[in-house]
GROMACS .gro file of C-alpha atoms in nm:
model
   78
    1MET     CA    1   2.084  -3.274  -2.680
    2VAL     CA    2   2.034  -3.106  -2.344
    3ASN     CA    3   1.680  -3.009  -2.250
    4ILE     CA    4   1.588  -2.704  -2.047
    5ARG     CA    5   1.286  -2.702  -1.822
    6LEU     CA    6   1.062  -2.398  -1.871
    7ASN     CA    7   0.764  -2.257  -1.692
    8ILE     CA    8   0.525  -2.117  -1.953
    9THR     CA    9   0.169  -1.990  -1.949
   10LEU     CA   10  -0.082  -2.094  -2.214
   11PRO     CA   11  -0.459  -2.058  -2.239
   12ASN     CA   12  -0.647  -2.357  -2.096
   13HIS     CA   13  -0.823  -2.441  -2.421
   14ILE     CA   14  -0.490  -2.477  -2.604
   15VAL     CA   15  -0.343  -2.703  -2.338
   16ASP     CA   16  -0.663  -2.910  -2.323
   17ASP     CA   17  -0.666  -2.956  -2.700
   18ILE     CA   18  -0.300  -3.062  -2.711
   19LYS     CA   19  -0.344  -3.306  -2.421
   20GLU     CA   20  -0.655  -3.451  -2.585
   21LEU     CA   21  -0.468  -3.516  -2.908
   22TYR     CA   22  -0.123  -3.610  -2.776
   23GLY     CA   23  -0.175  -3.712  -2.414
   24GLN     CA   24  -0.029  -3.566  -2.096
   25ARG     CA   25   0.327  -3.662  -2.186
   26GLY     CA   26   0.292  -3.538  -2.543
   27LEU     CA   27   0.260  -3.175  -2.442
   28SER     CA   28   0.634  -3.102  -2.426
   29GLN     CA   29   0.703  -3.283  -2.752
   30PHE     CA   30   0.420  -3.101  -2.927
   31LEU     CA   31   0.548  -2.761  -2.808
   32ALA     CA   32   0.905  -2.847  -2.909
   33ASP     CA   33   0.789  -2.958  -3.254
   34ALA     CA   34   0.571  -2.649  -3.297
   35ALA     CA   35   0.855  -2.416  -3.192
   36ASN     CA   36   1.098  -2.592  -3.425
   37GLU     CA   37   0.853  -2.569  -3.715
   38LYS     CA   38   0.799  -2.197  -3.654
   39LEU     CA   39   1.175  -2.132  -3.629
   40LEU     CA   40   1.235  -2.314  -3.959
   41GLU     CA   41   0.965  -2.100  -4.123
   42ILE     CA   42   1.121  -1.777  -3.991
   43LYS     CA   43   1.472  -1.883  -4.104
   44LYS     CA   44   1.340  -1.982  -4.447
   45GLN     CA   45   1.182  -1.639  -4.490
   46ALA     CA   46   1.506  -1.469  -4.386
   47TYR     CA   47   1.713  -1.680  -4.626
   48GLN     CA   48   1.460  -1.620  -4.904
   49GLY     CA   49   1.520  -1.247  -4.869
   50LEU     CA   50   1.895  -1.301  -4.900
   51ILE     CA   51   1.852  -1.525  -5.203
   52GLU     CA   52   1.630  -1.270  -5.373
   53GLY     CA   53   1.889  -1.000  -5.302
   54TYR     CA   54   2.169  -1.210  -5.452
   55GLN     CA   55   1.958  -1.292  -5.756
   56ALA     CA   56   1.872  -0.925  -5.806
   57THR     CA   57   2.240  -0.830  -5.823
   58ALA     CA   58   2.362  -1.139  -6.011
   59SER     CA   59   2.370  -0.972  -6.352
   60GLU     CA   60   2.568  -0.677  -6.212
   61THR     CA   61   2.813  -0.919  -6.052
   62VAL     CA   62   2.865  -1.101  -6.383
   63GLU     CA   63   2.934  -0.772  -6.560
   64VAL     CA   64   3.195  -0.671  -6.300
   65LEU     CA   65   3.361  -1.013  -6.324
   66LYS     CA   66   3.378  -0.982  -6.703
   67LYS     CA   67   3.568  -0.655  -6.664
   68PHE     CA   68   3.828  -0.826  -6.446
   69GLU     CA   69   3.846  -1.136  -6.665
   70SER     CA   70   4.102  -0.983  -6.899
   71ALA     CA   71   4.336  -0.916  -6.607
   72TYR     CA   72   4.352  -1.291  -6.543
   73THR     CA   73   4.362  -1.414  -6.901
   74GLU     CA   74   4.618  -1.178  -7.048
   75LYS     CA   75   4.984  -1.270  -7.035
   76PRO     CA   76   5.178  -1.042  -6.804
   77ASP     CA   77   5.430  -0.799  -6.953
   78VAL     CA   78   5.773  -0.912  -6.844
   0.00000   0.00000   0.00000
């Protein structure tokens, strides 16, 4: 994985707290982990909306498929 160096601005108290807990070298790892965690949360929420949409229309989909079922199960007229 390629890393990209960034120049970011954070409030002093946040940086001080992170450094106190994780050390000077732990700052980048902490921020990467926090960003990854937040991105996973956002993606999960987006996927949850899609799942709920699919579930809401599932019964309609089954009904449509039942209508087409006879077209596949009947023997063709030759």
